[in-house]
């Protein structure tokens, strides 16, 4: 049953192996028969799409619940890092496989958990930061800097969070310009 869930992946991998091993003769054949190239492309895209829909998208709600079980939603500020042990990630992988038929390699699952953890922490930080500061809909770098220094003083540990928030509202803002604005604001408010 578990092997059936990844047939699209196995097919895609098999096609890549065949292409690598027999690249020269197959390449010549495919050049002459360009319809084969198009069909091969559809097979590869179909295999990836099947895996993505069957495994990744279905796993996100379970992974989010898993991360939130380690996360204190009542905290005013999230920690700058949150460690979820490898044993816990392995247990999540077993649960996803046995209960939901969702299969990940351990390395891929660890990366997905890390990415989702960062996303959850960013969302929590944004809600907390916006609750404390009265920022306009499209704040300038100086307004971001003022809100940051008023909230954190001279602690630059949360700069990455604020930068990611600022990028959502102003795609062309750079980390360098935001950090420079924050340092100017810190100097203006008397922080060293």
GROMACS .gro file of N, CA and C in nm, residues 68-184:
model
  351
   68UNK      N    1   0.283   2.326   1.600
   68UNK     CA    2   0.212   2.405   1.701
   68UNK      C    3   0.207   2.334   1.836
   69UNK      N    4   0.224   2.203   1.838
   69UNK     CA    5   0.230   2.132   1.966
   69UNK      C    6   0.358   2.167   2.042
   70UNK      N    7   0.459   2.217   1.974
   70UNK     CA    8   0.585   2.258   2.038
   70UNK      C    9   0.589   2.408   2.064
   71UNK      N   10   0.490   2.479   2.020
   71UNK     CA   11   0.496   2.624   2.013
   71UNK      C   12   0.400   2.687   2.112
   72UNK      N   13   0.446   2.784   2.188
   72UNK     CA   14   0.363   2.853   2.285
   72UNK      C   15   0.297   2.973   2.218
   73UNK      N   16   0.170   2.960   2.184
   73UNK     CA   17   0.098   3.067   2.114
   73UNK      C   18   0.072   3.188   2.204
   74UNK      N   19   0.083   3.169   2.334
   74UNK     CA   20   0.057   3.279   2.427
   74UNK      C   21   0.178   3.368   2.447
   75UNK      N   22   0.294   3.326   2.398
   75UNK     CA   23   0.415   3.406   2.414
   75UNK      C   24   0.398   3.537   2.337
   76UNK      N   25   0.447   3.646   2.397
   76UNK     CA   26   0.437   3.776   2.331
   76UNK      C   27   0.525   3.777   2.207
   77UNK      N   28   0.648   3.726   2.220
   77UNK     CA   29   0.740   3.720   2.106
   77UNK      C   30   0.785   3.576   2.090
   78UNK      N   31   0.790   3.529   1.970
   78UNK     CA   32   0.840   3.393   1.949
   78UNK      C   33   0.990   3.387   1.973
   79UNK      N   34   1.041   3.272   2.006
   79UNK     CA   35   1.186   3.261   2.021
   79UNK      C   36   1.254   3.284   1.887
   80UNK      N   37   1.382   3.324   1.891
   80UNK     CA   38   1.453   3.346   1.766
   80UNK      C   39   1.480   3.214   1.696
   81UNK      N   40   1.473   3.105   1.768
   81UNK     CA   41   1.482   2.973   1.705
   81UNK      C   42   1.402   2.875   1.789
   82UNK      N   43   1.354   2.771   1.726
   82UNK     CA   44   1.280   2.668   1.797
   82UNK      C   45   1.334   2.535   1.750
   83UNK      N   46   1.374   2.451   1.843
   83UNK     CA   47   1.435   2.324   1.807
   83UNK      C   48   1.334   2.212   1.822
   84UNK      N   49   1.312   2.139   1.715
   84UNK     CA   50   1.230   2.019   1.718
   84UNK      C   51   1.325   1.904   1.691
   85UNK      N   52   1.334   1.812   1.785
   85UNK     CA   53   1.431   1.703   1.777
   85UNK      C   54   1.409   1.608   1.661
   86UNK      N   55   1.518   1.545   1.618
   86UNK     CA   56   1.514   1.451   1.506
   86UNK      C   57   1.422   1.333   1.537
   87UNK      N   58   1.420   1.288   1.663
   87UNK     CA   59   1.331   1.178   1.700
   87UNK      C   60   1.184   1.216   1.680
   88UNK      N   61   1.151   1.340   1.713
   88UNK     CA   62   1.013   1.387   1.693
   88UNK      C   63   0.978   1.394   1.544
   89UNK      N   64   1.073   1.436   1.463
   89UNK     CA   65   1.049   1.442   1.318
   89UNK      C   66   1.032   1.302   1.262
   90UNK      N   67   1.112   1.206   1.311
   90UNK     CA   68   1.096   1.067   1.266
   90UNK      C   69   0.958   1.014   1.305
   91UNK      N   70   0.914   1.048   1.426
   91UNK     CA   71   0.781   1.004   1.471
   91UNK      C   72   0.672   1.065   1.383
   92UNK      N   73   0.688   1.191   1.345
   92UNK     CA   74   0.593   1.255   1.255
   92UNK      C   75   0.591   1.183   1.120
   93UNK      N   76   0.708   1.147   1.070
   93UNK     CA   77   0.717   1.074   0.943
   93UNK      C   78   0.643   0.941   0.949
   94UNK      N   79   0.660   0.869   1.061
   94UNK     CA   80   0.589   0.741   1.077
   94UNK      C   81   0.438   0.764   1.082
   95UNK      N   82   0.396   0.866   1.155
   95UNK     CA   83   0.252   0.896   1.164
   95UNK      C   84   0.195   0.933   1.028
   96UNK      N   85   0.265   1.017   0.954
   96UNK     CA   86   0.217   1.056   0.821
   96UNK      C   87   0.206   0.934   0.730
   97UNK      N   88   0.303   0.845   0.738
   97UNK     CA   89   0.305   0.727   0.652
   97UNK      C   90   0.197   0.627   0.692
   98UNK      N   91   0.188   0.596   0.820
   98UNK     CA   92   0.096   0.491   0.866
   98UNK      C   93  -0.050   0.537   0.867
   99UNK      N   94  -0.075   0.659   0.913
   99UNK     CA   95  -0.213   0.703   0.930
   99UNK      C   96  -0.271   0.774   0.808
  100UNK      N   97  -0.184   0.837   0.728
  100UNK     CA   98  -0.234   0.918   0.618
  100UNK      C   99  -0.183   0.873   0.481
  101UNK      N  100  -0.091   0.779   0.478
  101UNK     CA  101  -0.036   0.732   0.351
  101UNK      C  102   0.050   0.835   0.280
  102UNK      N  103   0.105   0.929   0.357
  102UNK     CA  104   0.189   1.036   0.301
  102UNK      C  105   0.334   1.000   0.328
  103UNK      N  106   0.414   0.992   0.222
  103UNK     CA  107   0.550   0.943   0.235
  103UNK      C  108   0.650   1.054   0.205
  104UNK      N  109   0.742   1.076   0.298
  104UNK     CA  110   0.852   1.170   0.283
  104UNK      C  111   0.981   1.100   0.322
  105UNK      N  112   1.092   1.138   0.259
  105UNK     CA  113   1.220   1.094   0.313
  105UNK      C  114   1.244   1.178   0.439
  106UNK      N  115   1.331   1.129   0.525
  106UNK     CA  116   1.357   1.199   0.650
  106UNK      C  117   1.413   1.339   0.624
  107UNK      N  118   1.502   1.351   0.527
  107UNK     CA  119   1.564   1.480   0.496
  107UNK      C  120   1.461   1.579   0.443
  108UNK      N  121   1.376   1.535   0.352
  108UNK     CA  122   1.273   1.623   0.296
  108UNK      C  123   1.175   1.665   0.405
  109UNK      N  124   1.135   1.572   0.490
  109UNK     CA  125   1.042   1.604   0.598
  109UNK      C  126   1.104   1.707   0.693
  110UNK      N  127   1.232   1.691   0.725
  110UNK     CA  128   1.300   1.786   0.813
  110UNK      C  129   1.298   1.926   0.751
  111UNK      N  130   1.322   1.935   0.620
  111UNK     CA  131   1.321   2.065   0.552
  111UNK      C  132   1.180   2.125   0.549
  112UNK      N  133   1.079   2.042   0.526
  112UNK     CA  134   0.941   2.091   0.525
  112UNK      C  135   0.902   2.141   0.664
  113UNK      N  136   0.939   2.066   0.768
  113UNK     CA  137   0.910   2.108   0.906
  113UNK      C  138   0.980   2.240   0.935
  114UNK      N  139   1.106   2.253   0.894
  114UNK     CA  140   1.181   2.377   0.917
  114UNK      C  141   1.113   2.495   0.847
  115UNK      N  142   1.073   2.475   0.721
  115UNK     CA  143   1.008   2.582   0.644
  115UNK      C  144   0.875   2.621   0.709
  116UNK      N  145   0.795   2.524   0.751
  116UNK     CA  146   0.667   2.553   0.814
  116UNK      C  147   0.686   2.620   0.950
  117UNK      N  148   0.789   2.579   1.024
  117UNK     CA  149   0.818   2.641   1.153
  117UNK      C  150   0.848   2.789   1.134
  118UNK      N  151   0.930   2.819   1.036
  118UNK     CA  152   0.964   2.959   1.008
  118UNK      C  153   0.839   3.038   0.970
  119UNK      N  154   0.753   2.978   0.890
  119UNK     CA  155   0.630   3.045   0.847
  119UNK      C  156   0.538   3.073   0.967
  120UNK      N  157   0.522   2.976   1.056
  120UNK     CA  158   0.437   2.994   1.173
  120UNK      C  159   0.494   3.101   1.265
  121UNK      N  160   0.626   3.098   1.287
  121UNK     CA  161   0.689   3.198   1.373
  121UNK      C  162   0.675   3.337   1.313
  122UNK      N  163   0.690   3.349   1.182
  122UNK     CA  164   0.673   3.479   1.116
  122UNK      C  165   0.530   3.531   1.133
  123UNK      N  166   0.431   3.443   1.118
  123UNK     CA  167   0.291   3.485   1.133
  123UNK      C  168   0.265   3.533   1.276
  124UNK      N  169   0.315   3.458   1.374
  124UNK     CA  170   0.294   3.496   1.513
  124UNK      C  171   0.364   3.627   1.545
  125UNK      N  172   0.486   3.641   1.496
  125UNK     CA  173   0.561   3.765   1.518
  125UNK      C  174   0.487   3.883   1.457
  126UNK      N  175   0.439   3.866   1.334
  126UNK     CA  176   0.370   3.975   1.265
  126UNK      C  177   0.246   4.019   1.343
  127UNK      N  178   0.167   3.923   1.390
  127UNK     CA  179   0.048   3.958   1.468
  127UNK      C  180   0.086   4.034   1.594
  128UNK      N  181   0.188   3.988   1.665
  128UNK     CA  182   0.231   4.053   1.788
  128UNK      C  183   0.287   4.192   1.760
  129UNK      N  184   0.371   4.203   1.660
  129UNK     CA  185   0.436   4.331   1.627
  129UNK      C  186   0.332   4.434   1.583
  130UNK      N  187   0.237   4.392   1.499
  130UNK     CA  188   0.135   4.485   1.452
  130UNK      C  189   0.041   4.527   1.564
  131UNK      N  190   0.018   4.438   1.660
  131UNK     CA  191  -0.068   4.471   1.773
  131UNK      C  192  -0.004   4.581   1.859
  132UNK      N  193   0.128   4.578   1.874
  132UNK     CA  194   0.197   4.675   1.959
  132UNK      C  195   0.225   4.807   1.889
  133UNK      N  196   0.237   4.807   1.760
  133UNK     CA  197   0.275   4.928   1.685
  133UNK      C  198   0.161   4.969   1.594
  134UNK      N  199   0.146   5.097   1.581
  134UNK     CA  200   0.039   5.150   1.498
  134UNK      C  201   0.095   5.190   1.362
  135UNK      N  202   0.132   5.091   1.282
  135UNK     CA  203   0.193   5.118   1.152
  135UNK      C  204   0.087   5.145   1.047
  136UNK      N  205   0.116   5.236   0.953
  136UNK     CA  206   0.022   5.257   0.842
  136UNK      C  207   0.022   5.137   0.748
  137UNK      N  208  -0.066   5.140   0.650
  137UNK     CA  209  -0.079   5.026   0.557
  137UNK      C  210   0.049   5.000   0.479
  138UNK      N  211   0.123   5.105   0.444
  138UNK     CA  212   0.246   5.089   0.367
  138UNK      C  213   0.357   5.172   0.434
  139UNK      N  214   0.415   5.122   0.543
  139UNK     CA  215   0.512   5.201   0.619
  139UNK      C  216   0.641   5.227   0.542
  140UNK      N  217   0.700   5.342   0.568
  140UNK     CA  218   0.830   5.375   0.510
  140UNK      C  219   0.939   5.306   0.593
  141UNK      N  220   1.062   5.298   0.542
  141UNK     CA  221   1.171   5.240   0.622
  141UNK      C  222   1.188   5.310   0.757
  142UNK      N  223   1.167   5.443   0.761
  142UNK     CA  224   1.180   5.516   0.888
  142UNK      C  225   1.070   5.475   0.986
  143UNK      N  226   0.949   5.451   0.935
  143UNK     CA  227   0.840   5.407   1.023
  143UNK      C  228   0.866   5.265   1.075
  144UNK      N  229   0.920   5.177   0.988
  144UNK     CA  230   0.958   5.043   1.034
  144UNK      C  231   1.065   5.055   1.143
  145UNK      N  232   1.164   5.141   1.118
  145UNK     CA  233   1.275   5.157   1.213
  145UNK      C  234   1.224   5.210   1.347
  146UNK      N  235   1.137   5.309   1.342
  146UNK     CA  236   1.082   5.367   1.465
  146UNK      C  237   1.005   5.261   1.545
  147UNK      N  238   0.921   5.184   1.476
  147UNK     CA  239   0.845   5.078   1.544
  147UNK      C  240   0.939   4.973   1.602
  148UNK      N  241   1.043   4.937   1.527
  148UNK     CA  242   1.138   4.835   1.574
  148UNK      C  243   1.209   4.882   1.700
  149UNK      N  244   1.264   5.003   1.697
  149UNK     CA  245   1.341   5.053   1.812
  149UNK      C  246   1.249   5.075   1.931
  150UNK      N  247   1.127   5.123   1.909
  150UNK     CA  248   1.034   5.141   2.020
  150UNK      C  249   0.998   5.007   2.084
  151UNK      N  250   0.999   4.901   2.007
  151UNK     CA  251   0.963   4.769   2.058
  151UNK      C  252   1.082   4.697   2.120
  152UNK      N  253   1.196   4.698   2.051
  152UNK     CA  254   1.310   4.615   2.091
  152UNK      C  255   1.430   4.692   2.144
  153UNK      N  256   1.428   4.823   2.137
  153UNK     CA  257   1.545   4.900   2.181
  153UNK      C  258   1.662   4.873   2.087
  154UNK      N  259   1.776   4.835   2.144
  154UNK     CA  260   1.894   4.810   2.060
  154UNK      C  261   1.918   4.662   2.034
  155UNK      N  262   1.819   4.577   2.057
  155UNK     CA  263   1.829   4.433   2.032
  155UNK      C  264   1.801   4.406   1.885
  156UNK      N  265   1.903   4.361   1.811
  156UNK     CA  266   1.887   4.337   1.667
  156UNK      C  267   1.852   4.192   1.634
  157UNK      N  268   1.819   4.111   1.734
  157UNK     CA  269   1.787   3.970   1.710
  157UNK      C  270   1.662   3.950   1.625
  158UNK      N  271   1.573   4.047   1.623
  158UNK     CA  272   1.446   4.030   1.553
  158UNK      C  273   1.443   4.101   1.418
  159UNK      N  274   1.558   4.146   1.372
  159UNK     CA  275   1.567   4.220   1.246
  159UNK      C  276   1.518   4.136   1.128
  160UNK      N  277   1.550   4.008   1.126
  160UNK     CA  278   1.506   3.921   1.017
  160UNK      C  279   1.355   3.911   1.007
  161UNK      N  280   1.289   3.904   1.121
  161UNK     CA  281   1.143   3.897   1.122
  161UNK      C  282   1.083   4.025   1.062
  162UNK      N  283   1.133   4.139   1.109
  162UNK     CA  284   1.079   4.266   1.062
  162UNK      C  285   1.110   4.285   0.913
  163UNK      N  286   1.227   4.242   0.871
  163UNK     CA  287   1.262   4.253   0.729
  163UNK      C  288   1.164   4.171   0.644
  164UNK      N  289   1.133   4.048   0.686
  164UNK     CA  290   1.039   3.966   0.610
  164UNK      C  291   0.899   4.029   0.608
  165UNK      N  292   0.860   4.092   0.719
  165UNK     CA  293   0.731   4.163   0.722
  165UNK      C  294   0.733   4.281   0.626
  166UNK      N  295   0.842   4.357   0.629
  166UNK     CA  296   0.853   4.475   0.544
  166UNK      C  297   0.852   4.436   0.396
  167UNK      N  298   0.917   4.324   0.363
  167UNK     CA  299   0.922   4.279   0.223
  167UNK      C  300   0.783   4.243   0.170
  168UNK      N  301   0.694   4.197   0.258
  168UNK     CA  302   0.558   4.166   0.214
  168UNK      C  303   0.484   4.292   0.171
  169UNK      N  304   0.513   4.403   0.240
  169UNK     CA  305   0.442   4.527   0.211
  169UNK      C  306   0.518   4.615   0.112
  170UNK      N  307   0.651   4.604   0.111
  170UNK     CA  308   0.734   4.683   0.020
  170UNK      C  309   0.838   4.590  -0.042
  171UNK      N  310   0.808   4.532  -0.156
  171UNK     CA  311   0.898   4.432  -0.215
  171UNK      C  312   1.037   4.483  -0.249
  172UNK      N  313   1.055   4.614  -0.263
  172UNK     CA  314   1.185   4.667  -0.306
  172UNK      C  315   1.272   4.713  -0.190
  173UNK      N  316   1.226   4.698  -0.068
  173UNK     CA  317   1.308   4.735   0.047
  173UNK      C  318   1.420   4.631   0.063
  174UNK      N  319   1.538   4.677   0.100
  174UNK     CA  320   1.650   4.585   0.118
  174UNK      C  321   1.681   4.571   0.266
  175UNK      N  322   1.743   4.460   0.301
  175UNK     CA  323   1.783   4.439   0.440
  175UNK      C  324   1.882   4.544   0.485
  176UNK      N  325   1.971   4.584   0.393
  176UNK     CA  326   2.073   4.684   0.426
  176UNK      C  327   2.008   4.819   0.458
  177UNK      N  328   1.912   4.861   0.374
  177UNK     CA  329   1.848   4.991   0.398
  177UNK      C  330   1.765   4.990   0.526
  178UNK      N  331   1.698   4.878   0.553
  178UNK     CA  332   1.619   4.869   0.675
  178UNK      C  333   1.709   4.869   0.798
  179UNK      N  334   1.819   4.792   0.793
  179UNK     CA  335   1.913   4.789   0.906
  179UNK      C  336   1.975   4.927   0.928
  180UNK      N  337   2.008   4.997   0.819
  180UNK     CA  338   2.065   5.132   0.832
  180UNK      C  339   1.963   5.226   0.897
  181UNK      N  340   1.837   5.217   0.856
  181UNK     CA  341   1.732   5.302   0.915
  181UNK      C  342   1.715   5.271   1.063
  182UNK      N  343   1.723   5.143   1.099
  182UNK     CA  344   1.709   5.104   1.240
  182UNK      C  345   1.826   5.156   1.321
  183UNK      N  346   1.947   5.146   1.267
  183UNK     CA  347   2.065   5.197   1.339
  183UNK      C  348   2.058   5.350   1.356
  184UNK      N  349   2.011   5.420   1.253
  184UNK     CA  350   1.992   5.565   1.264
  184UNK      C  351   1.891   5.598   1.373
   0.00000   0.00000   0.00000
